[in-house]
Structures are given as C-alpha cells and as structure tokens.
XYZ file of C-alpha atoms in Angstrom:
326
model
C 95.990 95.050 135.815
C 96.141 98.793 135.156
C 97.625 100.516 132.138
C 101.439 100.684 132.342
C 102.628 103.130 129.682
C 106.319 102.523 130.455
C 105.917 98.849 129.584
C 104.557 99.756 126.142
C 107.155 102.475 125.529
C 110.015 100.155 126.520
C 108.726 97.497 124.144
C 108.533 100.052 121.286
C 112.119 101.211 121.938
C 113.409 97.636 122.147
C 111.601 96.813 118.940
C 113.305 99.728 117.204
C 116.796 98.805 118.405
C 116.212 95.037 118.260
C 117.673 94.688 121.753
C 115.459 91.828 122.881
C 117.474 88.735 121.982
C 114.654 86.332 122.901
C 112.483 87.357 119.945
C 112.975 87.944 116.240
C 112.246 91.330 114.646
C 108.867 90.095 113.364
C 107.958 88.656 116.745
C 108.784 91.930 118.497
C 106.706 93.904 115.990
C 103.803 91.491 116.521
C 104.150 91.859 120.283
C 104.131 95.659 120.067
C 101.149 95.694 117.715
C 99.227 93.380 120.040
C 100.045 95.676 122.960
C 98.721 98.683 121.069
C 95.561 96.769 120.150
C 95.270 95.839 123.824
C 95.291 99.563 124.658
C 92.450 100.132 122.162
C 90.523 97.146 123.497
C 89.724 95.711 120.035
C 91.382 94.486 116.878
C 88.669 96.142 114.781
C 90.580 99.314 114.058
C 88.671 102.191 112.495
C 88.249 105.942 112.849
C 85.766 105.579 115.687
C 88.175 103.345 117.633
C 91.053 105.775 117.299
C 88.853 108.760 118.059
C 87.660 107.095 121.272
C 90.895 105.543 122.627
C 93.636 106.647 120.251
C 95.129 109.194 122.666
C 96.854 106.427 124.626
C 98.329 104.961 121.435
C 99.561 108.413 120.417
C 101.145 108.881 123.864
C 103.068 105.612 123.478
C 104.287 106.521 119.997
C 105.139 110.106 121.023
C 107.240 109.021 123.969
C 108.966 106.094 122.271
C 109.822 107.965 119.050
C 110.854 111.008 121.100
C 113.163 108.910 123.288
C 114.772 107.303 120.234
C 115.289 110.743 118.671
C 117.083 112.025 121.771
C 119.341 108.969 121.828
C 120.194 109.479 118.155
C 121.106 113.144 118.755
C 123.262 112.336 121.780
C 125.011 109.431 120.013
C 125.690 111.183 116.702
C 126.585 114.690 117.913
C 128.179 114.026 121.310
C 131.823 114.702 120.271
C 131.120 118.381 119.632
C 127.540 119.168 120.672
C 125.752 119.574 124.000
C 122.116 118.499 124.199
C 119.514 119.855 126.603
C 115.757 119.432 126.993
C 113.702 122.135 128.729
C 110.081 122.325 129.766
C 107.365 123.926 127.645
C 107.748 127.715 127.722
C 111.253 127.587 129.214
C 114.442 128.830 127.589
C 117.998 127.568 127.916
C 120.749 130.089 128.556
C 124.356 128.891 128.268
C 127.199 130.655 130.069
C 130.266 130.492 127.831
C 133.643 130.672 129.527
C 136.191 133.011 127.942
C 139.046 130.788 126.634
C 141.650 133.554 126.847
C 144.417 133.249 129.438
C 145.556 135.902 131.874
C 148.683 137.731 130.806
C 151.613 137.009 133.125
C 153.757 140.038 133.962
C 157.192 140.370 135.523
C 157.078 141.971 138.968
C 160.041 143.418 140.808
C 160.653 142.269 144.392
C 158.549 144.227 146.817
C 156.279 145.598 144.087
C 152.853 144.072 143.980
C 151.369 146.506 141.457
C 149.724 144.697 138.539
C 147.168 145.781 135.988
C 143.884 144.185 136.939
C 142.550 141.798 134.334
C 139.001 140.512 134.067
C 137.956 137.841 131.594
C 134.312 138.364 130.719
C 132.196 135.271 130.115
C 129.357 135.374 127.607
C 125.836 134.035 127.374
C 123.807 132.616 124.514
C 120.111 131.757 124.440
C 118.944 129.030 122.065
C 115.611 129.783 120.433
C 113.402 126.801 119.625
C 110.972 126.354 116.746
C 108.299 123.740 116.095
C 109.337 121.248 113.413
C 106.901 118.780 111.884
C 107.294 115.507 110.003
C 104.350 113.803 108.318
C 104.004 110.094 109.072
C 103.505 108.702 105.614
C 102.456 105.236 106.755
C 98.879 105.284 107.923
C 98.533 104.363 111.592
C 95.757 101.945 110.645
C 98.302 99.965 108.604
C 100.577 99.655 111.628
C 97.784 98.355 113.799
C 96.519 96.049 111.025
C 99.971 94.483 110.640
C 100.662 95.743 107.101
C 103.671 97.848 108.157
C 106.049 97.338 111.092
C 106.867 99.875 113.792
C 110.539 100.197 112.855
C 109.678 101.104 109.262
C 107.203 103.744 110.394
C 109.500 105.104 113.097
C 112.443 105.327 110.718
C 110.474 107.537 108.371
C 109.811 109.953 111.208
C 113.140 109.811 112.995
C 115.336 109.938 109.913
C 113.391 112.893 108.537
C 113.718 114.783 111.826
C 117.418 113.921 112.218
C 118.013 115.080 108.638
C 116.697 118.491 109.672
C 118.920 118.606 112.783
C 122.013 117.631 110.768
C 121.288 120.344 108.231
C 120.764 122.991 110.933
C 123.929 122.084 112.827
C 126.324 122.029 109.907
C 124.858 125.071 108.158
C 125.350 127.025 111.386
C 128.947 125.818 111.623
C 129.707 126.592 107.967
C 128.140 130.053 108.193
C 130.353 131.063 111.129
C 133.520 130.886 108.964
C 133.585 134.656 108.443
C 133.579 135.228 112.217
C 136.624 133.029 112.848
C 139.907 135.007 113.256
C 142.264 134.774 110.285
C 144.907 132.933 112.300
C 142.500 129.977 112.706
C 141.121 129.577 109.181
C 142.269 129.056 105.615
C 140.765 128.682 102.153
C 142.665 126.729 99.496
C 144.000 123.337 98.499
C 145.060 121.046 101.300
C 148.516 121.552 102.792
C 149.834 119.493 105.683
C 151.907 122.407 106.987
C 148.943 124.803 106.943
C 146.659 122.177 108.434
C 149.002 121.504 111.344
C 149.465 125.236 111.933
C 145.715 125.766 112.314
C 145.461 122.719 114.579
C 148.194 124.152 116.807
C 146.450 127.527 116.985
C 143.269 125.821 118.206
C 145.170 123.728 120.737
C 147.163 126.711 122.032
C 144.081 128.922 122.402
C 142.077 126.258 124.247
C 144.882 124.530 126.148
C 143.479 121.264 124.829
C 144.055 118.784 122.019
C 142.088 119.253 118.799
C 139.987 117.071 116.493
C 138.767 117.585 112.944
C 135.253 116.922 111.707
C 133.991 116.726 108.115
C 132.137 114.559 105.647
C 133.810 111.487 104.179
C 134.611 113.405 100.975
C 136.185 116.282 102.924
C 138.227 113.974 105.196
C 139.342 112.032 102.102
C 141.415 115.093 101.109
C 143.348 115.209 104.402
C 146.710 113.438 104.363
C 149.625 113.442 106.733
C 153.351 114.005 106.360
C 153.938 110.305 107.079
C 151.730 107.431 105.959
C 152.352 103.887 107.197
C 151.177 100.659 105.538
C 148.552 100.259 108.268
C 147.272 103.740 107.549
C 146.983 102.899 103.842
C 144.924 99.819 104.733
C 142.735 101.911 106.999
C 142.257 104.543 104.299
C 141.278 101.839 101.818
C 138.762 100.469 104.344
C 137.179 103.744 105.502
C 137.939 106.232 102.737
C 139.819 108.578 105.072
C 142.504 108.513 107.792
C 141.161 108.357 111.340
C 144.242 110.230 112.539
C 146.477 112.659 110.636
C 149.766 113.811 112.182
C 148.356 112.962 115.622
C 145.041 114.765 115.149
C 141.932 112.534 115.225
C 139.446 112.771 112.343
C 135.708 112.458 113.016
C 133.344 111.698 110.154
C 129.952 113.436 110.073
C 127.009 111.923 108.250
C 126.068 113.456 104.921
C 122.387 114.056 104.241
C 120.299 115.255 101.311
C 118.256 118.418 101.247
C 114.692 117.072 101.654
C 113.005 116.390 98.315
C 116.230 116.624 96.326
C 119.388 114.665 95.516
C 121.562 117.593 96.593
C 123.907 117.278 99.541
C 122.919 119.449 102.504
C 126.405 119.536 104.035
C 129.337 121.136 102.250
C 131.758 118.468 101.002
C 134.813 120.751 101.129
C 134.695 122.027 104.682
C 136.637 120.946 107.767
C 136.119 122.200 111.321
C 139.016 122.062 113.797
C 137.582 121.867 117.300
C 139.059 121.588 120.796
C 138.320 118.369 122.701
C 137.354 117.977 126.317
C 136.177 121.553 126.881
C 133.190 123.672 125.903
C 131.221 122.037 123.100
C 130.606 124.655 120.446
C 127.202 123.406 119.275
C 124.174 123.679 121.530
C 121.060 121.644 120.689
C 117.934 122.360 122.722
C 114.546 120.662 122.557
C 111.533 122.118 124.301
C 108.844 119.952 125.833
C 107.845 116.524 124.573
C 107.050 115.071 121.187
C 103.534 115.454 119.801
C 101.692 113.283 117.273
C 98.741 115.166 115.862
C 96.014 113.613 113.722
C 94.995 115.671 110.691
C 91.591 114.368 109.647
C 89.556 114.419 106.431
C 92.517 114.456 104.052
C 91.823 113.376 100.473
C 88.784 111.813 98.842
C 89.109 108.636 100.914
C 88.601 110.637 104.133
C 91.767 109.067 105.505
C 93.926 110.577 108.192
C 97.458 111.895 108.184
C 99.618 112.076 111.268
C 102.159 114.793 112.035
C 105.136 114.232 114.386
C 105.971 117.577 116.054
C 108.979 118.477 118.139
C 110.232 121.920 119.160
C 113.980 122.364 118.822
C 116.746 124.880 118.184
C 120.442 124.940 117.382
C 123.119 127.535 118.155
C 126.870 127.702 117.691
C 129.207 129.405 120.179
C 130.819 132.017 117.959
C 133.294 133.256 120.574
C 135.107 129.912 120.780
C 138.631 129.680 119.384
C 138.027 127.108 116.670
C 139.548 126.526 113.248
C 138.182 125.965 109.765
C 139.577 124.774 106.450
C 137.655 125.495 103.251
C 139.143 123.158 100.680
C 139.351 124.031 97.018
C-alpha cells in the first residue's frame, strides 16, 4: 500500500486533541510514533536515517502542527478577528466598508435636488513576516518514545500562539490615540461612562457591541444592577459575562517570552461591534516549515525550527471604543 500522508496527519491531529475515543492518550501516541517509524522504514533512528527519509516525517509534522495552529487561531480569535491564508508570494488586501450613514435631507414636493454623497471604502494590506520557534524536544526522542507528540507540539504551538496574541493586542492597544474622543475614555470605571461609549459604538455601526479584555480588566467592570445569579457567576469566573446588557469576552493573558511580565495590558478594554466587519485581520502566508539545523553543540545533535509566515493588522477606520482603566 502506498504512502498516505493524510492518514498520518489525521492521526497526529487526533492525538493532539484526544478525539479518538477508542484509544488512550498513550496508545494514540504509540500509534503515531509507530506510523512515523513506518515512514522511515526502521526503528533504528539516527542522523543517517533522518537525512535519508526524514523529509516525509517533517511533512507530516509540518502539516499537522500547522493545521492545529490554524484551528487555535480561528477558535480563540473568531469573535473579533478574521483569518486568511494566502499562497507563497501572495498578499491579502481587505476592502473595508465605510460605517458612516448617508445623511437624510428634507426635500420639498417636486424638488429632487439633493447634494450627492459618496461613502469611500478603504483598503488595507497585511504584511507577513517569517516567525520561528525552536523545537526544544529532540525529534529523536519523539521517535524513540521518550517524549510524546502532544508535549512536543504544545511547545511549538503555544510559543507561536503567544506571539500572535502579543501582536494582536499590542496593535489594538496602540490604536487608542487614533480613536475619536467620543468613543474612548481614560480613568476609573464608571457605569454611566461605560454605557455611553457602548452606545456610541452601537450607534455608529448599527449593531450591538461587546467588550473584550483580560480577566483582570473585566474584573473591574460592574453594572448598575447586580442579581444574586450574577454574583455567583462573578465568584465562579472572576468577571461578569454581561454588564448592563453588553456581553463581556475574556481574552487570554500571556507572558512576554523569557520573562514573567504580562504581554497584554491588564487595564484596557476594547468595545467592538458584533456581526459586522471584524477589526483584526490575521494573515498567514504559505505552509508551515520544519527546518533541521545541524551540528549544534559539542554532541553534534540537531535542533529543529518551526517556521510560519504571518502578519496582523487592525482596521483603524472602524468606529470602535476603548476604556483605559486607572
């Protein structure tokens, strides 16, 4: 029977998510490892083996880890971000619809003269950059059964996702100065001010609004009325999931790589329209790449680099709100 890469990739993805109910986690890892060894044609794994047949193993890991990464991005950013993948060398241009409404004028009977109005749409192009993550677990250890696939994949995927989180929320925080004064505020939390900014966003976009922030930021948001059920919810989650009719959406906090410092500001809330144009654009170019970097260190071992080309942009012309808490 010929080589079926999809079969191997599907097994790797199912192993990561644990979606195969017939087998335990250890059994699925063993099955995947055996499949990879089957690709190599031997269980005697060494540099010569990988140099001769390792490309197929790399292809399986590239596609499976890449697919999982895309799923994570779509799942965790979908409420306010649009994801696209383009081919190598291609660029993604987004046409942004102007949210302003036409002005309605009174016209006397028999007089059809009106000032012509044209709402210009805009365009943004998302630039992509190559981002690399070193795979700290040696691939030999995976194939020898001393480390499982999920552990290795998590190191790669979590590191890459950490970078995407940081890029997205830094871009959103940095656009504060470009938001019109009517839609933003800096100061201690006030329900009246909060609801005013929410209404501005809803009026400008003809849509309901939602608020996003870290757990610590959302913890500071309280409504004009709090029921017993809401108190129980707050005690359970650490924040209200809805305040005065506006849904709250928690974003995941991450550390700046190599430090214990938070990468996302803990005192910042974004007020976004729902159901319309998503203000964040995430673009990935091409496929994932796993590159072997040989002859590293005195033991002549190999390091492996996971590479993926991606970019993030925020639609600055959107009528959105922001609350910098003090």
